[in-house]
């Protein structure tokens, strides 16, 4: 009996020992497997990074219209020290992925395939996002030593210059709140405050070409949003066309932020005289009556400016206590030329004084005779006309007709056909692009995601902002605007934006605010600058403690320009304040130009069984 128990105990001990040996051996095999897997994954990720470097070093290597490029095929693999990894081979493929049209950003995939001597395969994909020019809060291709960051200027977000970055602490040191890079050096860096540091002598980033900007024409043509604008030329600042973004409360829920509530409208001069052109964007009136001069009373007979006309000032009948233009008052006032001048000067200096862009409904007497919520629309006047959207074919959608404007008025059938949808619900072919063949003035409030490209100057005729302010949309899916031109982006010196003389004294406050606001990304192959920057009034307004002629220029977005232009000169012009919209880097405007450089977005594992790069890229490319 004792012998049997001894034998059983010995067998148990032997079994445990054998089990331990097997477990140890299995653990060793597992460890070796995982070690091999880690090496293969590291080699694959190295191939992805090497592929990204190749894409950034050879711009345009990725096929733009689909397909893929083979960067490596069964190539030998080296470790970080440059030594060959015995028996390992690597193949690397690169191509566009996702929607490759560029409307929603530009992405590429680099796929790295690693095979070891035993035939094991690892396939890893790196999704790359192409860097948009919109990611830069400020980008200056060329710089000018006479134009410096100074006077307490605040710059938020990334800034890059391809030439020397000039700073000065005259009037207060400029503060750079984001990262700063330059392909050259910083002139007197000690005079600026660089909260996130700076890098000098980095690689230059070439600007896009005029031909690249012109490619957007095809998208606008397909979407029915291609327009003819004004004359083209670097000195053409009085376009015959203006475009105003207008949100409409379609579902009558009291807000304007639904996806289908974005529209714009187009006003165009019906003649080519200087009066017609001045009227479109509210410029100083080009003619004055006898008895005064353009320097004393430039808007004596303006069709854009006016105020409430009282009986004491000569108003009669239905005109008493009504807002009227200076043109109307001068023409209607009875008596001598002196009486007419006095009446016009009275409305231009009244507390109710305002100037409006051409075609604005507040310029017409019928607007005041039909109070909100009644619908009111005037399609044309003596100087221009609103353009109907051809896609309505004369009859707009009923929900647009019954929608509400921001002033509480009902849109109505007459106005509705002149509203151009910036949404696919009412325009299935809309690509997010508006293209103007010529110069154009812009203003309004944008609902949607739009890029406006023009072949001529783009004039900022009045504030241009979003329905959902930047920073209020954490997912970056609400409103975003791109503005592209090979010419100038100009802060217009018009009667709405800037003070002008009445009876030889500068008068201010012809708009709701002296400041000029812009939300969006501007890319110009010339400059962003103030029209007639050194002219006009001086020290009429204060901006962050600095006296200036026209107020603050509040830009929230991205400013990309060929050469840094002047927006303030002495006490004249606007004092620029640059703020950054982080959504420009996350979800840039449709088809906004890219730098050609890629950065890593995320990594993915791909099942190696039956992997074929041609099949994968075919299945993962859309929008071709």
Coordinates of C-alpha atoms in Angstrom, one line a residue:
X1 CA 0.0 0.0 0.0
X2 CA 2.8 2.4 0.9
X3 CA 4.5 1.5 -2.4
X4 CA 1.4 2.4 -4.4
X5 CA 1.0 5.8 -2.6
X6 CA 4.7 6.5 -3.2
X7 CA 4.3 5.8 -6.9
X8 CA 1.2 8.0 -7.2
X9 CA 3.0 10.8 -5.4
X10 CA 5.9 10.5 -7.8
X11 CA 3.7 10.6 -10.8
X12 CA 2.0 13.7 -9.5
X13 CA 5.3 15.5 -9.0
X14 CA 6.4 14.4 -12.4
X15 CA 3.2 15.7 -14.0
X16 CA 3.6 19.0 -12.3
X17 CA 7.2 19.3 -13.4
X18 CA 6.2 18.4 -17.0
X19 CA 3.4 21.0 -16.9
X20 CA 5.8 23.7 -15.6
X21 CA 8.2 22.8 -18.4
X22 CA 5.4 23.1 -21.0
X23 CA 4.1 26.3 -19.5
X24 CA 7.6 27.8 -19.5
X25 CA 8.2 26.7 -23.1
X26 CA 4.8 28.1 -24.2
X27 CA 5.6 31.4 -22.4
X28 CA 8.9 31.6 -24.2
X29 CA 7.2 31.0 -27.5
X30 CA 4.5 33.6 -26.8
X31 CA 7.2 36.1 -25.7
X32 CA 9.1 35.4 -28.9
X33 CA 5.9 35.9 -30.9
X34 CA 5.1 39.2 -29.3
X35 CA 8.7 40.4 -29.6
X36 CA 8.5 39.6 -33.3
X37 CA 5.1 41.3 -33.6
X38 CA 6.5 44.4 -31.9
X39 CA 9.5 44.5 -34.3
X40 CA 7.2 44.1 -37.3
X41 CA 4.8 46.8 -36.2
X42 CA 7.7 49.1 -35.4
X43 CA 9.1 48.5 -38.9
X44 CA 5.7 49.1 -40.4
X45 CA 5.3 52.4 -38.5
X46 CA 8.8 53.4 -39.6
X47 CA 7.7 52.8 -43.2
X48 CA 4.6 55.0 -42.7
X49 CA 6.7 57.9 -41.3
X50 CA 9.3 57.4 -44.1
X51 CA 6.4 57.6 -46.6
X52 CA 5.1 60.8 -45.0
X53 CA 8.5 62.3 -45.3
X54 CA 8.6 61.3 -49.0
X55 CA 5.2 62.9 -49.6
X56 CA 6.4 66.2 -47.9
X57 CA 9.7 66.1 -49.7
X58 CA 8.2 65.5 -53.1
X59 CA 5.0 67.7 -53.4
X60 CA 2.4 66.3 -55.8
X61 CA 3.6 62.7 -55.6
X62 CA 0.2 61.5 -54.5
X63 CA -2.1 61.0 -57.5
X64 CA -4.7 63.8 -57.2
X65 CA -7.6 62.1 -59.0
X66 CA -7.4 58.6 -57.4
X67 CA -5.2 55.5 -57.5
X68 CA -2.0 55.2 -55.5
X69 CA 1.8 55.3 -55.8
X70 CA 4.2 52.6 -54.8
X71 CA 7.0 54.1 -52.7
X72 CA 8.7 50.9 -51.8
X73 CA 8.3 47.3 -53.0
X74 CA 9.8 44.4 -51.1
X75 CA 12.6 46.6 -49.9
X76 CA 15.1 45.7 -47.2
X77 CA 14.3 46.9 -43.7
X78 CA 16.8 48.7 -41.5
X79 CA 16.6 49.4 -37.8
X80 CA 17.1 52.8 -36.1
X81 CA 20.8 52.4 -36.3
X82 CA 20.8 51.7 -40.0
X83 CA 21.5 48.0 -39.7
X84 CA 19.6 45.5 -41.9
X85 CA 16.9 43.5 -40.2
X86 CA 17.6 40.0 -41.6
X87 CA 14.9 38.5 -43.8
X88 CA 12.4 41.4 -43.3
X89 CA 10.9 43.1 -46.4
X90 CA 8.7 46.2 -46.6
X91 CA 6.3 47.6 -49.2
X92 CA 4.9 51.1 -48.9
X93 CA 1.9 52.5 -50.8
X94 CA 0.5 56.1 -50.8
X95 CA -2.7 57.5 -52.2
X96 CA -5.6 59.9 -51.4
X97 CA -8.3 58.4 -49.1
X98 CA -11.8 59.4 -48.1
X99 CA -13.5 62.0 -50.1
X100 CA -10.7 63.1 -52.5
X101 CA -12.5 66.1 -53.9
X102 CA -11.1 68.4 -51.3
X103 CA -14.4 69.8 -50.2
X104 CA -14.1 68.4 -46.7
X105 CA -10.3 68.6 -46.4
X106 CA -7.6 66.6 -48.1
X107 CA -6.5 63.3 -46.7
X108 CA -4.0 60.6 -47.8
X109 CA -3.1 57.1 -46.5
X110 CA 0.3 55.6 -46.4
X111 CA 0.1 51.8 -46.1
X112 CA 3.1 49.8 -44.9
X113 CA 3.3 46.0 -45.4
X114 CA 6.0 44.1 -43.5
X115 CA 6.9 40.4 -44.1
X116 CA 9.3 38.4 -42.0
X117 CA 11.3 35.3 -43.0
X118 CA 8.6 32.9 -41.7
X119 CA 6.0 34.5 -43.9
X120 CA 4.2 36.4 -41.1
X121 CA 2.7 39.7 -42.4
X122 CA 1.7 43.0 -40.7
X123 CA -0.2 45.7 -42.5
X124 CA -0.4 49.2 -40.9
X125 CA -2.1 52.3 -42.3
X126 CA -1.3 55.9 -41.4
X127 CA -4.0 58.4 -42.2
X128 CA -2.5 61.7 -43.1
X129 CA -4.2 65.1 -43.2
X130 CA -2.9 67.7 -45.6
X131 CA -2.1 71.0 -44.0
X132 CA -4.5 73.8 -45.0
X133 CA -3.3 77.3 -45.3
X134 CA -6.3 78.1 -43.2
X135 CA -4.5 76.7 -40.1
X136 CA -2.3 79.8 -39.9
X137 CA -3.7 82.8 -38.0
X138 CA -1.2 84.9 -40.0
X139 CA 0.9 84.0 -43.0
X140 CA 3.1 86.5 -44.8
X141 CA 5.0 85.4 -47.9
X142 CA 6.9 88.7 -48.3
X143 CA 7.5 91.2 -45.5
X144 CA 8.3 94.9 -45.4
X145 CA 10.5 96.6 -42.8
X146 CA 8.3 99.6 -42.8
X147 CA 5.3 97.5 -41.7
X148 CA 5.9 96.0 -38.3
X149 CA 4.0 94.2 -35.6
X150 CA 3.7 97.0 -33.0
X151 CA 1.3 99.3 -31.2
X152 CA 0.1 96.5 -28.8
X153 CA -1.1 94.2 -31.6
X154 CA -2.3 90.9 -30.4
X155 CA -1.9 87.8 -32.6
X156 CA -3.5 84.5 -31.6
X157 CA -2.8 81.2 -33.3
X158 CA 0.1 80.0 -35.5
X159 CA 2.0 82.6 -37.5
X160 CA 4.5 82.0 -40.3
X161 CA 6.6 84.3 -42.6
X162 CA 8.8 83.3 -45.5
X163 CA 10.9 86.4 -44.9
X164 CA 12.0 88.5 -42.0
X165 CA 9.5 89.0 -39.3
X166 CA 9.6 92.6 -38.1
X167 CA 8.5 93.6 -34.6
X168 CA 8.6 96.9 -32.7
X169 CA 7.4 98.0 -29.3
X170 CA 6.4 101.5 -30.3
X171 CA 3.1 102.1 -28.7
X172 CA 3.3 98.8 -26.7
X173 CA 5.0 95.5 -27.5
X174 CA 3.1 93.1 -29.8
X175 CA 2.0 89.8 -28.2
X176 CA 2.2 86.5 -30.1
X177 CA 0.0 84.0 -28.3
X178 CA 0.6 81.1 -30.7
X179 CA 3.6 79.4 -32.2
X180 CA 5.7 81.6 -34.5
X181 CA 7.9 80.3 -37.4
X182 CA 9.9 82.1 -40.0
X183 CA 11.9 80.9 -43.0
X184 CA 14.3 83.8 -42.2
X185 CA 14.9 85.6 -38.9
X186 CA 13.0 87.9 -36.5
X187 CA 14.1 91.5 -36.5
X188 CA 14.6 92.5 -32.9
X189 CA 12.7 89.6 -31.3
X190 CA 13.3 91.1 -27.9
X191 CA 10.7 93.8 -28.7
X192 CA 7.9 91.2 -29.0
X193 CA 6.2 88.9 -26.5
X194 CA 6.3 85.3 -27.8
X195 CA 4.2 83.2 -25.4
X196 CA 4.9 79.9 -27.2
X197 CA 8.3 80.7 -28.5
X198 CA 9.5 81.0 -32.0
X199 CA 11.6 79.1 -34.6
X200 CA 13.8 80.8 -37.2
X201 CA 15.2 79.5 -40.5
X202 CA 12.6 76.8 -41.0
X203 CA 11.6 75.6 -44.5
X204 CA 9.8 78.1 -46.7
X205 CA 6.2 77.4 -47.6
X206 CA 5.3 78.4 -51.2
X207 CA 2.0 80.2 -51.8
X208 CA -0.6 78.7 -54.2
X209 CA -0.7 80.0 -57.8
X210 CA -3.5 82.0 -59.5
X211 CA -4.1 78.9 -61.6
X212 CA -4.7 76.8 -58.4
X213 CA -7.2 79.3 -57.2
X214 CA -9.0 79.3 -60.6
X215 CA -9.7 75.6 -60.2
X216 CA -12.6 76.5 -57.9
X217 CA -14.5 77.9 -60.9
X218 CA -15.5 74.4 -61.9
X219 CA -17.1 73.6 -58.5
X220 CA -19.2 76.8 -58.6
X221 CA -20.3 76.1 -62.2
X222 CA -21.5 72.7 -61.2
X223 CA -23.3 74.2 -58.2
X224 CA -25.0 77.0 -60.1
X225 CA -23.1 79.7 -58.0
X226 CA -20.8 81.1 -60.7
X227 CA -21.2 84.9 -61.0
X228 CA -19.9 87.7 -63.1
X229 CA -18.4 90.6 -61.1
X230 CA -16.9 94.0 -61.6
X231 CA -13.8 95.1 -63.5
X232 CA -10.5 93.4 -62.6
X233 CA -7.4 95.4 -61.6
X234 CA -5.3 96.0 -58.5
X235 CA -6.7 99.6 -58.4
X236 CA -10.3 98.7 -59.0
X237 CA -12.0 99.4 -55.7
X238 CA -15.6 100.1 -56.9
X239 CA -17.0 96.8 -58.1
X240 CA -20.4 96.8 -59.8
X241 CA -21.4 93.7 -57.8
X242 CA -21.9 93.0 -54.1
X243 CA -22.7 89.8 -52.3
X244 CA -24.4 89.7 -48.9
X245 CA -24.9 86.6 -46.8
X246 CA -28.4 86.4 -45.3
X247 CA -29.6 83.7 -42.9
X248 CA -33.3 82.8 -42.9
X249 CA -35.3 81.1 -40.1
X250 CA -36.9 78.4 -42.2
X251 CA -38.6 76.4 -39.4
X252 CA -39.6 79.5 -37.4
X253 CA -37.9 78.3 -34.3
X254 CA -36.4 81.6 -33.5
X255 CA -32.8 80.9 -34.5
X256 CA -30.8 80.9 -37.8
X257 CA -28.4 78.0 -37.1
X258 CA -30.2 75.0 -38.8
X259 CA -28.3 73.4 -41.7
X260 CA -30.8 74.7 -44.3
X261 CA -30.9 78.3 -43.2
X262 CA -27.9 79.7 -45.1
X263 CA -28.5 82.0 -48.2
X264 CA -26.8 84.9 -50.0
X265 CA -28.1 87.6 -52.3
X266 CA -26.4 89.4 -55.2
X267 CA -26.9 93.1 -56.0
X268 CA -25.5 94.4 -59.3
X269 CA -25.3 97.9 -60.9
X270 CA -27.6 98.5 -63.9
X271 CA -25.3 101.1 -65.4
X272 CA -21.6 101.9 -65.6
X273 CA -21.5 105.5 -64.4
X274 CA -19.5 106.5 -61.4
X275 CA -22.8 107.0 -59.5
X276 CA -23.9 103.5 -60.2
X277 CA -20.6 102.0 -59.1
X278 CA -20.4 104.2 -55.9
X279 CA -24.0 103.2 -54.9
X280 CA -23.3 99.4 -55.0
X281 CA -20.9 99.5 -52.0
X282 CA -21.8 102.8 -50.4
X283 CA -18.8 104.8 -51.4
X284 CA -18.5 108.6 -51.1
X285 CA -20.8 110.1 -53.7
X286 CA -18.8 111.0 -56.8
X287 CA -20.7 114.3 -57.5
X288 CA -21.8 117.3 -55.4
X289 CA -24.2 120.1 -56.2
X290 CA -23.1 123.7 -56.8
X291 CA -22.4 125.6 -53.6
X292 CA -20.2 123.0 -51.9
X293 CA -17.2 120.8 -52.6
X294 CA -16.3 117.1 -52.4
X295 CA -13.9 117.9 -49.5
X296 CA -16.6 119.8 -47.5
X297 CA -19.7 117.7 -48.2
X298 CA -18.8 114.5 -50.2
X299 CA -22.2 112.9 -49.5
X300 CA -24.5 115.9 -49.9
X301 CA -26.6 114.1 -52.5
X302 CA -25.7 110.5 -51.5
X303 CA -28.2 107.8 -52.3
X304 CA -26.7 105.6 -49.6
X305 CA -26.7 107.9 -46.6
X306 CA -29.4 109.8 -44.7
X307 CA -31.4 110.2 -41.5
X308 CA -34.8 111.1 -40.1
X309 CA -36.2 114.2 -41.8
X310 CA -38.2 116.4 -39.5
X311 CA -40.8 119.2 -40.2
X312 CA -38.4 121.7 -38.6
X313 CA -35.9 120.8 -41.3
X314 CA -38.4 121.2 -44.1
X315 CA -40.1 117.8 -44.4
X316 CA -43.7 117.8 -45.5
X317 CA -46.5 115.3 -45.5
X318 CA -45.5 111.6 -45.4
X319 CA -41.8 112.6 -45.2
X320 CA -42.2 114.1 -41.7
X321 CA -40.3 112.0 -39.2
X322 CA -39.3 109.4 -41.7
X323 CA -35.8 108.2 -42.6
X324 CA -34.8 109.6 -46.0
X325 CA -31.6 109.6 -48.1
X326 CA -29.6 112.8 -48.6
X327 CA -30.3 112.5 -52.3
X328 CA -34.0 112.5 -51.7
X329 CA -33.9 115.3 -49.2
X330 CA -31.9 117.6 -51.4
X331 CA -34.1 116.9 -54.4
X332 CA -37.4 117.3 -52.4
X333 CA -36.5 120.3 -50.2
X334 CA -38.2 123.5 -51.4
X335 CA -36.5 126.8 -51.7
X336 CA -33.0 127.8 -52.6
X337 CA -29.9 125.7 -53.1
X338 CA -28.8 126.9 -49.6
X339 CA -32.1 125.5 -48.2
X340 CA -31.4 122.2 -49.9
X341 CA -27.9 122.0 -48.5
X342 CA -29.0 122.8 -45.0
X343 CA -31.7 120.1 -45.1
X344 CA -29.3 117.5 -46.4
X345 CA -26.7 118.4 -43.8
X346 CA -29.4 118.1 -41.1
X347 CA -30.3 114.5 -41.9
X348 CA -26.6 113.6 -42.3
X349 CA -25.9 114.8 -38.8
X350 CA -29.1 113.6 -37.1
X351 CA -28.9 111.1 -34.3
X352 CA -30.6 108.7 -36.7
X353 CA -27.9 109.0 -39.4
X354 CA -26.9 105.9 -41.2
X355 CA -25.3 104.8 -44.4
X356 CA -26.3 101.6 -46.2
X357 CA -25.0 99.5 -49.0
X358 CA -26.7 99.7 -52.4
X359 CA -30.1 97.9 -52.5
X360 CA -30.4 97.7 -48.7
X361 CA -34.2 97.8 -48.0
X362 CA -33.7 100.5 -45.4
X363 CA -32.9 102.9 -48.1
X364 CA -36.5 102.8 -49.4
X365 CA -39.6 104.7 -48.0
X366 CA -41.7 101.6 -48.4
X367 CA -39.6 99.8 -45.8
X368 CA -40.8 102.3 -43.1
X369 CA -44.4 102.2 -44.3
X370 CA -44.6 98.4 -43.8
X371 CA -43.4 97.6 -40.3
X372 CA -42.3 94.1 -39.2
X373 CA -43.4 91.3 -39.5
X374 CA -44.8 92.4 -42.9
X375 CA -42.8 91.4 -45.9
X376 CA -41.1 94.1 -47.9
X377 CA -38.9 93.9 -50.9
X378 CA -37.8 96.2 -53.7
X379 CA -36.0 94.3 -56.5
X380 CA -34.4 97.3 -58.2
X381 CA -33.9 101.1 -58.1
X382 CA -32.3 103.8 -60.2
X383 CA -28.8 102.4 -59.8
X384 CA -29.0 98.6 -59.6
X385 CA -31.0 95.4 -59.1
X386 CA -31.0 92.2 -57.0
X387 CA -30.3 89.1 -59.1
X388 CA -32.7 86.2 -58.9
X389 CA -31.3 82.7 -58.4
X390 CA -31.8 80.8 -61.7
X391 CA -32.4 77.5 -59.8
X392 CA -35.8 78.7 -58.5
X393 CA -37.1 79.1 -62.0
X394 CA -39.2 82.0 -60.8
X395 CA -40.9 80.3 -57.8
X396 CA -39.0 79.7 -54.5
X397 CA -39.7 76.9 -52.1
X398 CA -42.7 77.6 -49.8
X399 CA -40.6 77.2 -46.6
X400 CA -38.2 80.0 -47.8
X401 CA -41.1 82.2 -48.8
X402 CA -42.6 81.8 -45.3
X403 CA -39.2 82.1 -43.5
X404 CA -38.2 85.0 -41.2
X405 CA -35.3 87.4 -41.5
X406 CA -33.2 88.6 -38.6
X407 CA -35.3 91.8 -38.4
X408 CA -38.4 89.7 -37.8
X409 CA -39.9 90.3 -41.3
X410 CA -41.4 87.5 -43.4
X411 CA -39.3 86.8 -46.5
X412 CA -42.2 86.8 -49.0
X413 CA -42.4 85.4 -52.5
X414 CA -40.7 88.5 -54.2
X415 CA -37.6 88.4 -52.0
X416 CA -37.4 84.6 -51.9
X417 CA -36.5 84.2 -55.6
X418 CA -33.6 86.5 -55.0
X419 CA -32.1 84.4 -52.2
X420 CA -29.4 82.0 -53.4
X421 CA -29.2 78.9 -51.3
X422 CA -25.9 78.0 -49.6
X423 CA -27.2 74.7 -48.6
X424 CA -27.8 71.4 -50.4
X425 CA -31.4 71.1 -49.2
X426 CA -32.5 73.8 -51.7
X427 CA -29.5 73.4 -54.1
X428 CA -28.6 69.7 -54.5
X429 CA -25.5 70.6 -56.6
X430 CA -24.1 73.1 -54.2
X431 CA -20.4 72.4 -53.6
X432 CA -19.7 74.9 -51.0
X433 CA -18.1 77.3 -53.5
X434 CA -19.1 80.7 -54.9
X435 CA -17.0 81.9 -57.7
X436 CA -17.0 85.5 -59.0
X437 CA -15.3 86.3 -62.3
X438 CA -14.3 89.8 -61.4
X439 CA -14.2 92.1 -58.4
X440 CA -16.9 92.0 -55.6
X441 CA -17.9 93.6 -52.4
X442 CA -18.9 91.3 -49.5
X443 CA -20.8 91.6 -46.2
X444 CA -23.5 89.9 -44.1
X445 CA -23.9 87.0 -41.8
X446 CA -23.0 83.5 -42.9
X447 CA -24.8 80.3 -42.1
X448 CA -23.0 77.3 -43.6
X449 CA -19.6 76.3 -44.9
X450 CA -18.6 78.3 -47.9
X451 CA -15.5 79.4 -49.9
X452 CA -15.9 82.5 -52.0
X453 CA -13.2 82.9 -54.7
X454 CA -12.9 85.9 -57.0
X455 CA -10.6 86.9 -59.9
X456 CA -10.6 90.5 -58.9
X457 CA -10.3 92.5 -55.6
X458 CA -12.6 91.5 -52.8
X459 CA -13.8 94.5 -50.9
X460 CA -15.0 94.2 -47.3
X461 CA -17.9 96.6 -47.6
X462 CA -19.3 96.0 -44.1
X463 CA -19.1 93.4 -41.3
X464 CA -18.9 89.8 -42.4
X465 CA -19.6 87.4 -39.5
X466 CA -21.0 83.9 -38.7
X467 CA -24.4 83.0 -37.3
X468 CA -22.6 80.7 -34.8
X469 CA -19.6 82.7 -33.5
X470 CA -16.2 81.0 -33.6
X471 CA -15.6 79.2 -30.3
X472 CA -19.3 78.4 -29.8
X473 CA -19.1 75.2 -31.8
X474 CA -16.7 72.6 -30.1
X475 CA -17.2 70.1 -33.0
X476 CA -16.3 72.7 -35.7
X477 CA -19.3 71.7 -37.8
X478 CA -21.2 75.0 -37.9
X479 CA -20.1 78.0 -39.9
X480 CA -16.8 78.6 -41.7
X481 CA -15.8 80.9 -44.6
X482 CA -12.9 81.1 -47.0
X483 CA -12.2 84.1 -49.2
X484 CA -9.7 83.7 -52.0
X485 CA -8.3 86.1 -54.6
X486 CA -5.2 86.6 -56.7
X487 CA -5.8 90.4 -56.2
X488 CA -6.2 92.5 -53.0
X489 CA -8.5 91.9 -50.1
X490 CA -9.4 95.5 -49.2
X491 CA -11.0 97.0 -46.2
X492 CA -13.2 99.4 -48.1
X493 CA -13.0 103.1 -47.4
X494 CA -16.7 103.7 -47.9
X495 CA -19.4 105.8 -46.2
X496 CA -20.6 102.8 -44.1
X497 CA -17.2 102.0 -42.7
X498 CA -15.4 105.3 -42.3
X499 CA -16.2 108.9 -41.1
X500 CA -16.7 111.6 -43.7
X501 CA -17.1 115.3 -43.6
X502 CA -20.4 117.2 -43.4
X503 CA -20.1 120.9 -43.7
X504 CA -16.3 120.4 -43.5
X505 CA -16.4 118.6 -40.1
X506 CA -15.8 114.8 -39.8
X507 CA -18.9 113.0 -38.5
X508 CA -18.8 109.5 -37.2
X509 CA -21.2 106.6 -36.4
X510 CA -22.8 105.9 -39.8
X511 CA -22.8 102.2 -38.9
X512 CA -23.8 100.3 -35.8
X513 CA -20.2 100.2 -34.7
X514 CA -17.0 102.0 -35.7
X515 CA -15.2 98.7 -35.7
X516 CA -15.0 96.4 -38.7
X517 CA -15.5 92.7 -38.1
X518 CA -14.5 89.8 -40.2
X519 CA -14.8 86.1 -39.4
X520 CA -13.2 83.8 -41.9
X521 CA -10.0 82.8 -43.7
X522 CA -8.6 85.2 -46.3
X523 CA -6.0 84.1 -48.8
X524 CA -4.8 86.8 -51.2
X525 CA -1.8 86.8 -53.6
X526 CA -1.5 90.5 -52.9
X527 CA -2.3 92.0 -49.5
X528 CA -4.9 92.5 -46.9
X529 CA -4.9 96.2 -46.4
X530 CA -7.0 99.4 -45.9
X531 CA -8.1 101.4 -48.9
X532 CA -6.5 104.8 -48.8
X533 CA -4.9 103.9 -45.5
X534 CA -3.4 107.3 -44.8
X535 CA -6.4 109.3 -46.0
X536 CA -9.7 110.3 -44.3
X537 CA -10.2 111.1 -40.6
X538 CA -7.5 110.8 -38.0
X539 CA -7.8 109.9 -34.3
X540 CA -11.7 109.8 -34.6
X541 CA -12.0 106.5 -32.7
X542 CA -10.1 104.6 -30.0
X543 CA -9.0 100.9 -30.4
X544 CA -7.4 99.2 -27.4
X545 CA -6.3 102.6 -26.2
X546 CA -4.8 103.7 -29.5
X547 CA -6.4 106.6 -31.4
X548 CA -7.2 105.7 -35.1
X549 CA -9.3 107.1 -37.9
X550 CA -11.7 104.3 -38.5
X551 CA -11.7 102.0 -35.4
X552 CA -10.6 98.4 -34.8
X553 CA -10.3 95.8 -37.5
X554 CA -11.4 92.7 -35.6
X555 CA -10.4 89.6 -37.6
X556 CA -11.2 86.2 -36.2
X557 CA -9.8 83.6 -38.5
X558 CA -6.8 83.4 -40.8
X559 CA -5.0 86.0 -42.8
X560 CA -2.8 84.6 -45.6
X561 CA -1.2 87.1 -47.9
X562 CA 1.7 87.5 -50.4
X563 CA 3.0 90.7 -48.7
X564 CA 2.1 92.3 -45.5
X565 CA -0.1 95.3 -46.3
X566 CA -0.8 98.4 -44.3
X567 CA -4.0 98.8 -42.4
X568 CA -3.1 101.7 -40.1
X569 CA -0.9 104.7 -40.8
X570 CA -0.3 107.2 -38.0
X571 CA -3.8 108.1 -36.7
X572 CA -5.6 107.0 -39.9
X573 CA -7.0 103.6 -41.0
X574 CA -7.9 100.7 -38.8
X575 CA -6.0 99.1 -35.9
X576 CA -5.9 95.4 -36.7
X577 CA -6.6 92.9 -33.9
X578 CA -6.0 89.3 -35.0
X579 CA -7.8 86.4 -33.3
X580 CA -7.7 82.8 -34.2
X581 CA -10.4 80.2 -35.0
X582 CA -9.1 76.7 -34.1
X583 CA -11.7 75.2 -36.5
X584 CA -9.6 76.5 -39.4
X585 CA -7.1 73.8 -38.7
X586 CA -9.7 71.1 -37.9
X587 CA -12.3 71.6 -40.6
X588 CA -11.1 74.3 -43.0
X589 CA -13.4 75.9 -45.6
X590 CA -14.3 73.9 -48.7
X591 CA -11.5 73.4 -51.2
X592 CA -9.3 75.9 -49.3
X593 CA -5.7 75.7 -50.7
X594 CA -3.2 73.4 -48.9
X595 CA 0.5 73.8 -48.3
X596 CA 1.1 70.3 -49.7
X597 CA 2.6 69.1 -46.4
X598 CA 1.0 66.2 -44.6
X599 CA 0.8 65.5 -40.8
X600 CA -0.1 62.3 -39.0
X601 CA -3.7 62.1 -38.1
X602 CA -4.1 58.5 -36.8
X603 CA -2.9 54.9 -37.2
X604 CA -4.9 51.8 -38.1
X605 CA -4.3 48.0 -38.3
X606 CA -5.4 46.3 -41.5
X607 CA -6.2 42.6 -41.8
X608 CA -3.2 41.1 -43.8
X609 CA -5.2 38.2 -45.2
X610 CA -5.7 38.8 -48.9
X611 CA -4.6 42.4 -48.7
X612 CA -4.3 44.1 -52.1
X613 CA -3.3 47.8 -52.2
X614 CA -5.2 48.4 -55.5
X615 CA -8.4 47.0 -54.1
X616 CA -8.0 48.9 -50.8
X617 CA -7.5 52.3 -52.4
X618 CA -10.4 51.7 -54.9
X619 CA -12.8 50.9 -52.1
X620 CA -11.6 53.8 -49.9
X621 CA -11.7 56.7 -52.4
X622 CA -14.9 58.7 -53.0
X623 CA -15.7 61.9 -54.7
X624 CA -13.8 61.1 -57.8

